[in-house]
């Protein structure tokens, strides 16, 4: 590959955090709302101007050498540079001396003044330094970089979008630039409507023009490569990405570091570094399928030399990338796309795209062919109404199938086999593929539980301090060796972490010849092998995470089973909890293998039929034990009054006791013993910034700014500062992890967060979740959390927040929400009226608390 590049790129004040829309723009590009014509997106994909070839340069005549006068003028040095990189080859790029007699492969421009930033599209040549006010000169190129295609806007109403318009040449694969066009549109808006429209139209286009690109596009949009239970991981560090960017751009390490300090986001850095690289020989465009395949190659690179292999692949991709493709390639490699497309949005868009695609082309019956070919001019209100009804039905079906069988490959295959209507028949709940677990809703007290459930029968169970586990077992063919899989709460395969539980399941199959297959929900808890006494989660966390041998096990465990979702070919999700529990107890009695390894038991429980006194005594027993508290589960489906049973009026709504995958249901209520005093529930919050500490904490981050998730705007919003609960060792770890200038810490707000009136000294990359407990929720003129939900002028804040532990089992998308915060505040007002002095003005003095806790481990139980 023949490149021209800048030796050093000095960041200037004129540099924007994002790409500049044109060479003449001097102000940073602001994130704009979606425009119907999306004309601004054209600048993302490069300029169409051809470079001006100066006379006597030797380039326009196709010569392979650079004249001596040009070499002297540009102060060209001999540097090692890659030859043309063939994306179809698996070999690593080779290098040669650019000053050899074979010709110039790359030149390096030594700037005598701070160089100016070139065109966004990178097609107008390298800007040479100029000491006058005249426009900078540009070095000519023999072959200009081909600008990316101009696609029609994706954020428009799906009824307006013309899916019949060919986005790329017919019978050709879908180009990666089309997916980048979608990602750029998503990145430029916070509107949920535009996000759904963009995803819907993107998937419709792929369904219509190149279906093999649909599956890799779903994974790339989801910022993953495979199902969550698959062991496929990129395993690529920031150093590999940085080296690849530095290698193809020719920037020095110090120049690259300055770019990181200026932009913060690796994708923006790659875009800026690549924008000043010009290729004399154009590369074929990247294709969606090829990009996904190369990412899988990166993930599968193992053993000695793997880092070098991964870097070579990254360089191949970046060399072929044009314009915005560089930005989103690196963001994909960094596992941070920075677009508002969460899983729910992708599933909703997929369902809508399927509704708008003729079902006969998918392999299913097409009941109303006219609906799929109506345009904005021809569609009637009746047709639109029918399509919206189909949207609702399809969304419910696709989401139901996915939470029971989270595998896009199987879902797409099922769609092409039988269409949308029979999707659940072709992609059923399957042993060996985890389903998303049911989650419990937090409550403040036993009083609130009776307030919610009234006289409905329920069971109170110990909430053990362990790791939630979904155990799948199926007997082998002809009664052979059973297959066992153990999945975490986040569907990660942790079978190799618990060989003793695998052995336990195989013993159960031996004890029960009639048993064929099952899926149970359980909690794995560390125990004392001598008497079965409970131990803490910290004890359990001392076990190795994978590849454990039976001889290496030092911590014994017990599997406390509490639900049964599947047994011998029968799906039990629609059965009430009373029936599921009965089947669990009859098919899986307590069991201890003869070798006294892992054991099976049922959770300790008490039913409401025993009376309130018995439930109160059981609650006290939970407080005194090593359990976290209680789980309250409705035994049978019934109805409850929306405004509470005690009020005696209002409409009644159904309350189902079925197993609801991926839902935080009101039929499961959790009551932790921490709720006895203070706030009714701990909050899962995300650290998004901090201030420099004072006094003894000088050199540490204290206080830390915490945020919750705002589902309406799909962003994190600041709530309060926290200074309590941190140990000295945790402070040191935090400073090392969030070191200034690193990828995790910046002086500028680089990430999608709303800090309201808070102004931290630095901003943290929001990817950690902490469990926080406070005294109560108060109105605040500084916080914007839940603004409009409880007050039109004030948000909500947390008084006296205290760090409990890091939640490694949770993602920022699973943090507590502003709705949850508002509900706690409303419940709190029902018990006691807030006073004016309770308002938190956001000021927090960094004083030394009486005692500081120690950072705990991850709680992988139902959070």
Coordinates of C-alpha atoms in Angstrom, one line a residue, residues 323-547:
X323 CA -14.0 7.8 6.3
X324 CA -16.4 7.0 9.1
X325 CA -15.7 3.2 8.8
X326 CA -12.4 3.8 10.7
X327 CA -14.3 5.3 13.7
X328 CA -16.8 2.6 14.1
X329 CA -14.4 -0.3 13.4
X330 CA -12.3 0.8 16.3
X331 CA -15.3 1.4 18.5
X332 CA -16.4 -2.1 17.7
X333 CA -13.0 -3.4 18.6
X334 CA -13.1 -1.4 21.8
X335 CA -16.6 -2.8 22.6
X336 CA -18.1 0.7 22.9
X337 CA -20.2 1.7 19.9
X338 CA -21.6 4.8 21.6
X339 CA -25.0 4.5 19.9
X340 CA -28.4 4.2 21.6
X341 CA -29.2 0.8 20.2
X342 CA -29.9 -1.5 23.1
X343 CA -31.1 -5.1 22.8
X344 CA -34.7 -4.2 23.2
X345 CA -34.6 -1.6 20.4
X346 CA -32.9 -4.1 18.1
X347 CA -35.5 -6.8 18.8
X348 CA -38.3 -4.3 18.3
X349 CA -36.8 -3.1 15.0
X350 CA -36.3 -6.7 13.8
X351 CA -39.9 -7.5 14.5
X352 CA -41.1 -4.4 12.6
X353 CA -38.8 -5.1 9.7
X354 CA -40.2 -8.6 9.4
X355 CA -43.7 -7.3 9.4
X356 CA -42.8 -5.0 6.6
X357 CA -41.2 -7.8 4.6
X358 CA -43.4 -10.2 2.6
X359 CA -43.8 -13.4 4.6
X360 CA -43.8 -15.5 1.5
X361 CA -40.2 -14.4 0.9
X362 CA -39.4 -15.6 4.4
X363 CA -41.0 -19.0 4.0
X364 CA -44.3 -18.3 5.7
X365 CA -47.9 -17.5 4.5
X366 CA -48.6 -14.0 3.3
X367 CA -52.1 -13.2 4.5
X368 CA -52.2 -9.6 3.4
X369 CA -49.7 -9.0 0.5
X370 CA -50.8 -5.4 0.0
X371 CA -49.6 -4.2 3.4
X372 CA -45.9 -4.9 2.5
X373 CA -45.8 -2.8 -0.6
X374 CA -47.8 0.3 0.5
X375 CA -46.0 3.6 0.3
X376 CA -46.5 6.8 2.2
X377 CA -48.6 8.0 -0.7
X378 CA -50.8 4.9 -1.1
X379 CA -51.0 3.7 2.5
X380 CA -54.4 4.4 4.1
X381 CA -55.2 5.0 7.8
X382 CA -56.8 1.5 7.9
X383 CA -53.6 -0.1 6.5
X384 CA -51.4 1.9 8.9
X385 CA -53.6 0.7 11.8
X386 CA -53.3 -2.9 10.7
X387 CA -49.6 -2.6 10.5
X388 CA -49.3 -1.1 14.0
X389 CA -51.3 -4.0 15.3
X390 CA -49.0 -6.4 13.5
X391 CA -46.0 -4.5 15.0
X392 CA -47.3 -5.1 18.6
X393 CA -47.9 -8.8 18.0
X394 CA -44.6 -9.3 16.2
X395 CA -42.6 -7.4 18.9
X396 CA -44.1 -9.5 21.6
X397 CA -43.3 -12.7 19.7
X398 CA -39.8 -11.9 18.8
X399 CA -38.9 -10.7 22.3
X400 CA -40.6 -13.8 23.8
X401 CA -38.6 -16.1 21.6
X402 CA -35.3 -14.3 22.2
X403 CA -35.5 -14.3 26.0
X404 CA -36.2 -18.0 25.9
X405 CA -33.6 -18.8 23.2
X406 CA -31.1 -15.9 22.9
X407 CA -29.4 -16.9 19.6
X408 CA -29.8 -14.6 16.6
X409 CA -28.5 -17.3 14.3
X410 CA -31.2 -19.8 15.3
X411 CA -33.9 -17.1 15.2
X412 CA -32.9 -15.9 11.6
X413 CA -32.9 -19.6 10.5
X414 CA -36.3 -20.1 12.0
X415 CA -37.6 -17.1 10.2
X416 CA -36.4 -18.2 6.9
X417 CA -37.8 -21.7 7.5
X418 CA -41.3 -20.9 8.5
X419 CA -41.8 -17.1 8.6
X420 CA -42.7 -14.9 11.5
X421 CA -46.0 -16.5 12.6
X422 CA -44.3 -19.9 13.4
X423 CA -41.1 -18.5 14.8
X424 CA -41.8 -19.9 18.4
X425 CA -42.3 -23.4 16.9
X426 CA -39.0 -23.4 15.1
X427 CA -37.0 -21.7 17.9
X428 CA -38.3 -23.3 21.1
X429 CA -36.9 -23.3 24.6
X430 CA -34.0 -25.7 24.4
X431 CA -31.9 -27.6 26.9
X432 CA -28.3 -26.4 26.6
X433 CA -29.3 -22.8 25.6
X434 CA -29.9 -20.6 28.6
X435 CA -33.0 -18.4 29.0
X436 CA -33.0 -15.0 30.6
X437 CA -33.9 -15.4 34.3
X438 CA -36.9 -13.9 36.1
X439 CA -35.9 -11.0 38.4
X440 CA -37.5 -9.8 41.7
X441 CA -38.8 -6.3 42.5
X442 CA -37.3 -4.7 45.6
X443 CA -39.5 -3.8 48.6
X444 CA -38.9 -1.9 51.8
X445 CA -40.6 -4.0 54.5
X446 CA -43.0 -6.8 55.2
X447 CA -45.7 -4.2 55.6
X448 CA -45.2 -3.1 52.0
X449 CA -45.4 -6.8 50.9
X450 CA -48.8 -7.2 52.5
X451 CA -49.8 -3.9 51.1
X452 CA -48.9 -5.1 47.6
X453 CA -50.2 -8.7 47.8
X454 CA -53.0 -8.3 50.3
X455 CA -54.4 -11.7 51.1
X456 CA -53.0 -13.5 48.1
X457 CA -51.0 -16.7 49.1
X458 CA -47.2 -16.5 48.8
X459 CA -44.1 -18.3 49.8
X460 CA -41.2 -16.6 51.6
X461 CA -37.8 -18.1 50.8
X462 CA -34.3 -17.4 52.0
X463 CA -32.3 -15.2 49.6
X464 CA -29.0 -16.8 49.8
X465 CA -25.7 -14.9 49.5
X466 CA -24.3 -16.9 46.5
X467 CA -24.2 -17.0 42.8
X468 CA -27.4 -17.5 40.8
X469 CA -27.1 -20.5 38.4
X470 CA -29.2 -22.0 35.7
X471 CA -28.5 -25.7 35.4
X472 CA -29.3 -27.7 32.2
X473 CA -29.0 -31.4 32.1
X474 CA -29.9 -34.0 29.4
X475 CA -29.3 -37.7 29.3
X476 CA -27.1 -38.9 26.6
X477 CA -28.2 -41.0 23.6
X478 CA -29.0 -44.6 24.7
X479 CA -28.5 -43.6 28.3
X480 CA -25.0 -42.5 27.7
X481 CA -23.0 -39.8 29.4
X482 CA -25.3 -36.9 30.4
X483 CA -24.6 -33.4 29.1
X484 CA -24.5 -30.7 31.7
X485 CA -24.3 -26.9 31.4
X486 CA -24.3 -24.3 34.1
X487 CA -25.0 -20.7 33.2
X488 CA -24.7 -17.5 35.2
X489 CA -27.3 -14.8 35.7
X490 CA -26.0 -13.1 32.5
X491 CA -26.0 -16.4 30.6
X492 CA -22.3 -16.9 30.6
X493 CA -21.3 -20.5 30.5
X494 CA -19.5 -21.4 33.8
X495 CA -19.7 -25.2 33.5
X496 CA -15.9 -25.5 33.9
X497 CA -16.0 -23.5 37.1
X498 CA -18.1 -26.1 38.9
X499 CA -17.0 -29.7 38.0
X500 CA -18.4 -30.8 41.4
X501 CA -21.9 -29.7 40.3
X502 CA -21.5 -31.4 37.0
X503 CA -20.6 -34.6 38.9
X504 CA -23.7 -34.0 41.1
X505 CA -26.0 -33.8 38.2
X506 CA -24.6 -37.0 36.6
X507 CA -25.2 -38.8 39.9
X508 CA -28.8 -37.6 39.9
X509 CA -29.3 -39.1 36.4
X510 CA -27.9 -42.3 37.7
X511 CA -30.3 -42.3 40.7
X512 CA -33.3 -41.5 38.5
X513 CA -33.3 -43.7 35.3
X514 CA -36.6 -42.1 34.2
X515 CA -35.2 -38.6 34.2
X516 CA -34.4 -37.4 30.7
X517 CA -33.8 -33.6 30.7
X518 CA -34.4 -30.6 32.9
X519 CA -33.7 -26.9 33.5
X520 CA -33.6 -25.6 37.1
X521 CA -33.0 -22.2 38.6
X522 CA -30.9 -22.2 41.7
X523 CA -28.4 -20.4 43.9
X524 CA -24.9 -21.8 44.4
X525 CA -23.7 -21.1 48.0
X526 CA -20.4 -21.8 49.7
X527 CA -20.9 -24.1 52.7
X528 CA -19.0 -25.8 55.5
X529 CA -18.7 -29.4 54.3
X530 CA -18.8 -30.8 57.9
X531 CA -22.2 -29.4 58.9
X532 CA -23.6 -27.7 55.8
X533 CA -23.4 -24.3 57.4
X534 CA -23.7 -21.3 55.1
X535 CA -20.6 -19.2 54.1
X536 CA -20.4 -15.8 52.6
X537 CA -20.2 -14.9 48.9
X538 CA -16.6 -13.9 49.4
X539 CA -15.8 -17.5 50.2
X540 CA -17.4 -18.6 47.0
X541 CA -15.5 -16.0 45.0
X542 CA -12.2 -17.6 46.0
X543 CA -12.9 -20.4 43.6
X544 CA -11.2 -20.2 40.2
X545 CA -13.5 -18.9 37.4
X546 CA -12.8 -21.7 34.8
X547 CA -10.9 -24.8 34.1

